[in-house]
Amino acid sequence: MTENPSIAIEIVLDWAYCEAKVWWQTVGRSIEEEADNLISPRTGAALLREAVQGILKLGYQGQQKGNYFEYPTLLGTLWKVRLGKWGLDNIREKMAAYSVLYEDLMTHFGEKGDIQKMNGSLYDNPTWSHRWRDLAASTGLTDLRIEIDAEQHKAGLGKIKKDKSTDIWKEPIGLADAFARSNWIVENNNFPLQEILGVGEEVYVYLPHITVGVTPELILIQRGELIYEKHYYGIRPPRMSDLLGDYSIKALFSAKQKDSDREVSSVFVRHLMSGKMVHLKPRKASGINEIEAMSSASSGG
């Protein structure tokens, strides 16, 4: 029996946003052997995801071998190895200092902190506020970020542009924030190591004419029930309407592990910067018709 063609949900959603982007991902790169040279430098956001996913994988693999390590220890080791590989050992102390100042400032803007809006509510994105900008400048956080990110090209990130008119706190994160946020995330989340069944493993939605792959950050078993966990890395917590409209979450509702008939019981959405979780119960038919239509179209079917 011939297997149905397979496609990743990320490519499906990219196609829905920009068909040309998917052509390049799936066809265009095979045209030129040197296509890698045309790919943009990696981003700080990607570096952050790699760090968090990296320690989850290391923790899971260690547990399988009977070795148990604390996540802060794993994160420290991961960054030490990375910085050594990139020839950036010389800025480790600056990065550590930056992380301490960043954590202190984030705490002031948090639920137990003393900095709030005029109406008493919390800032959705503290780093975009005037208060953050002023305190970051007075504590030396801004200067440290500039000094650290000036070296980030050695880690494969793009060179920062020196422009006095640029508000760095509204720019995409670089090396400094990737490091500081990874430490903040580890301090503010309790990842259930004992319940992890898989880290970054693809699961599948089996449709009549195509199979769609989707990758939760974690696959868990809790009290005998299968759970997928999806992570959000942004400072702003996602709104419920955004979660329910997210096709990668809709796909998880109907996804199964390879060669398994076990159905998912819940999808956990973890906002990493706050450590807060939203538990969603699967809506089996949610978005399936749209996902199948987009998948077939993006694969040329």
XYZ file of C-alpha atoms in Angstrom:
301
model
C 0.000 0.000 0.000
C 1.443 3.366 -1.031
C 1.923 5.838 1.802
C 0.333 9.264 1.505
C 2.694 12.181 0.857
C 3.822 14.003 3.999
C 4.292 17.696 4.738
C 5.167 19.681 7.879
C 2.559 22.055 9.293
C 5.167 24.867 9.294
C 5.483 24.598 5.511
C 1.701 24.537 5.163
C 1.367 27.743 7.181
C 4.280 29.357 5.351
C 2.500 28.575 2.077
C -0.697 30.182 3.326
C 1.335 33.298 4.118
C 3.715 33.306 1.145
C 3.627 30.694 -1.625
C 7.011 31.814 -3.003
C 8.684 31.114 0.331
C 7.583 27.486 0.215
C 8.707 27.125 -3.396
C 12.171 28.177 -2.274
C 12.120 25.844 0.748
C 10.957 22.796 -1.177
C 12.216 23.303 -4.742
C 14.452 26.319 -5.114
C 17.206 25.150 -2.780
C 17.798 22.071 -4.897
C 18.718 24.267 -7.871
C 21.959 25.680 -6.502
C 24.547 23.808 -4.491
C 25.580 27.040 -2.813
C 22.082 27.973 -1.689
C 23.186 27.951 1.952
C 25.104 31.128 1.258
C 21.833 32.898 0.520
C 20.208 32.023 3.834
C 20.045 34.866 6.337
C 22.130 34.671 9.529
C 20.535 32.883 12.464
C 18.521 35.008 14.878
C 18.595 35.581 18.615
C 15.092 34.120 18.837
C 16.317 30.914 17.182
C 19.311 30.839 19.521
C 16.969 31.086 22.508
C 14.794 28.233 21.248
C 17.865 26.094 20.619
C 19.076 26.692 24.174
C 15.779 25.766 25.829
C 15.146 22.773 23.573
C 18.773 21.764 24.038
C 18.592 21.480 27.814
C 15.268 19.645 27.616
C 16.858 17.088 25.285
C 19.969 16.796 27.457
C 17.847 16.307 30.564
C 15.665 13.701 28.872
C 18.619 11.800 27.405
C 20.457 11.899 30.719
C 17.448 10.521 32.554
C 17.212 7.623 30.101
C 20.799 6.736 31.030
C 20.114 7.048 34.748
C 21.758 10.461 35.074
C 19.822 13.329 36.580
C 20.961 16.927 36.153
C 19.388 20.194 37.227
C 18.287 22.396 34.332
C 20.425 25.393 35.448
C 23.485 23.114 35.382
C 22.613 21.900 31.890
C 22.018 25.443 30.660
C 25.310 26.692 32.073
C 27.167 23.826 30.423
C 25.402 24.352 27.099
C 26.305 28.041 26.973
C 29.875 27.387 28.095
C 30.354 24.935 25.221
C 28.671 27.282 22.740
C 30.729 30.326 23.685
C 33.928 28.297 23.562
C 33.051 27.005 20.100
C 32.362 30.535 18.888
C 35.541 31.962 20.404
C 33.542 34.118 22.815
C 34.922 32.941 26.163
C 36.106 36.496 26.745
C 32.552 37.835 27.165
C 31.234 35.180 29.568
C 31.538 37.502 32.570
C 29.740 40.294 30.732
C 26.951 37.916 29.770
C 26.609 36.697 33.354
C 26.433 40.301 34.591
C 23.873 41.139 31.914
C 21.711 38.180 32.905
C 21.704 39.222 36.582
C 20.722 42.813 35.753
C 18.090 41.625 33.260
C 16.522 39.262 35.800
C 16.458 41.972 38.469
C 14.740 44.422 36.145
C 12.235 41.842 34.892
C 11.374 41.021 38.512
C 10.536 44.679 39.200
C 8.033 44.568 36.327
C 6.528 41.220 37.389
C 3.503 40.322 39.497
C 5.531 40.654 42.704
C 7.380 43.728 41.497
C 6.940 47.418 42.232
C 6.708 48.824 38.704
C 3.270 48.968 37.105
C 1.238 51.105 34.739
C -0.583 54.174 36.044
C -3.776 52.103 36.359
C -2.006 49.437 38.423
C -1.889 46.807 35.676
C 1.259 45.031 34.514
C 3.088 45.918 31.326
C 2.399 43.412 28.549
C 5.909 44.002 27.231
C 8.093 45.728 29.852
C 11.058 46.088 27.501
C 9.083 48.456 25.251
C 8.223 50.841 28.096
C 9.908 54.156 28.926
C 10.474 52.931 32.483
C 12.448 49.937 31.243
C 14.444 52.064 28.836
C 15.371 54.551 31.581
C 16.281 51.900 34.151
C 18.203 49.839 31.612
C 20.299 52.889 30.797
C 20.922 53.870 34.424
C 21.871 50.339 35.547
C 24.226 49.745 32.635
C 22.029 47.056 31.074
C 21.776 48.899 27.759
C 25.535 49.389 27.464
C 26.173 45.721 28.268
C 23.688 44.603 25.621
C 25.413 46.757 23.013
C 28.856 45.414 23.983
C 27.740 41.767 23.926
C 25.710 42.001 20.726
C 28.644 43.679 19.001
C 30.306 40.231 19.152
C 27.279 38.176 18.101
C 28.384 37.841 14.471
C 30.928 35.306 15.739
C 27.986 33.127 16.773
C 26.427 33.344 13.313
C 24.024 36.181 14.105
C 23.815 39.316 12.010
C 26.029 42.271 12.827
C 24.273 45.028 14.719
C 23.965 48.396 13.030
C 25.393 51.312 14.967
C 22.735 53.989 14.779
C 22.047 56.376 17.661
C 18.440 56.776 16.514
C 17.768 53.053 16.957
C 15.851 51.957 20.049
C 17.596 48.664 20.784
C 14.777 47.559 23.095
C 12.401 47.455 20.141
C 14.877 45.596 17.964
C 14.832 41.761 17.619
C 16.726 40.058 20.422
C 20.389 39.203 19.933
C 22.992 37.172 21.782
C 22.677 39.056 25.085
C 18.915 38.623 25.379
C 18.992 35.034 24.124
C 21.320 34.231 27.026
C 19.449 36.273 29.644
C 16.015 35.022 28.620
C 17.138 31.397 28.622
C 18.256 31.829 32.243
C 15.017 33.595 33.129
C 12.971 30.815 31.521
C 14.806 28.092 33.426
C 14.248 29.962 36.699
C 10.545 30.513 36.074
C 9.415 27.168 34.673
C 9.110 23.723 36.177
C 9.570 21.286 33.313
C 8.286 17.806 34.291
C 11.407 15.771 33.515
C 9.963 12.534 34.897
C 6.945 12.755 32.587
C 8.741 13.534 29.326
C 8.241 10.960 26.580
C 9.844 12.960 23.780
C 11.463 16.331 23.054
C 10.948 18.025 19.692
C 9.612 14.850 18.072
C 7.215 15.119 15.151
C 3.683 13.733 15.426
C 1.258 13.254 12.563
C -2.229 14.105 11.403
C -3.316 11.318 9.061
C -5.678 12.787 6.477
C -7.261 10.886 3.548
C -4.814 12.149 0.911
C -1.876 13.577 2.851
C -0.084 13.250 6.185
C 0.705 16.461 8.051
C 3.569 16.544 10.529
C 3.545 18.893 13.516
C 6.158 19.159 16.252
C 5.234 19.862 19.879
C 8.102 20.975 22.085
C 7.338 18.178 24.548
C 5.438 14.900 24.508
C 4.344 13.946 28.016
C 2.666 11.088 29.804
C 0.725 12.179 32.890
C -1.252 9.592 34.813
C -1.335 7.422 31.716
C -2.623 10.197 29.447
C -0.828 11.531 26.363
C -0.168 15.275 26.391
C 1.493 17.579 23.879
C 3.140 20.761 25.117
C 3.670 23.822 22.915
C 5.941 26.703 23.937
C 5.587 30.429 23.329
C 8.789 32.450 23.699
C 7.548 36.024 23.329
C 7.363 38.401 26.272
C 3.646 38.995 25.736
C 1.429 36.062 26.776
C -0.641 34.741 23.856
C -4.342 35.544 23.898
C -6.827 32.692 24.051
C -8.298 33.743 20.710
C -4.828 33.479 19.163
C -4.323 30.002 20.603
C -7.665 28.714 19.359
C -6.929 30.128 15.904
C -3.404 28.672 15.723
C -3.365 25.910 13.107
C -0.307 24.271 14.646
C -2.364 23.791 17.824
C -5.389 22.631 15.838
C -3.152 20.062 14.169
C -1.934 18.827 17.564
C -5.540 18.146 18.582
C -5.717 15.379 15.959
C -2.070 14.290 15.815
C -0.732 10.869 16.781
C 2.742 9.523 17.321
C 4.158 7.377 14.547
C 2.900 3.783 14.681
C 0.586 4.586 17.595
C -3.189 4.781 17.888
C -3.103 6.606 21.219
C -5.064 9.859 21.089
C -3.909 13.027 22.809
C -5.785 13.946 25.985
C -4.685 17.575 26.321
C -2.549 20.218 24.680
C -0.625 22.352 27.165
C 0.471 25.794 26.006
C 3.323 27.178 28.090
C 4.222 30.866 28.003
C 7.876 30.554 28.921
C 8.573 34.115 30.053
C 5.802 34.017 32.669
C 5.833 30.282 33.345
C 2.051 30.206 32.963
C 0.223 27.305 31.346
C -3.041 27.006 29.456
C -4.624 23.558 29.200
C -6.642 22.946 26.047
C -8.880 19.949 25.506
C -8.688 18.541 21.965
C -11.352 19.509 19.470
C -10.852 16.621 17.103
C -12.373 18.115 13.963
C -11.139 21.638 14.624
C -9.569 23.101 11.496
C -9.046 19.718 9.822
C -10.804 20.672 6.580
C -8.752 23.866 6.288
C -5.507 22.060 7.157
C -6.184 19.381 4.540
C -7.003 21.959 1.870
C -3.898 24.046 2.590
C -1.696 20.952 2.833
C -2.849 19.609 -0.519
C -2.420 22.998 -2.181
C 1.037 23.666 -0.725
C 2.272 20.217 -1.730
C 1.005 20.659 -5.271
C -1.749 18.126 -4.809
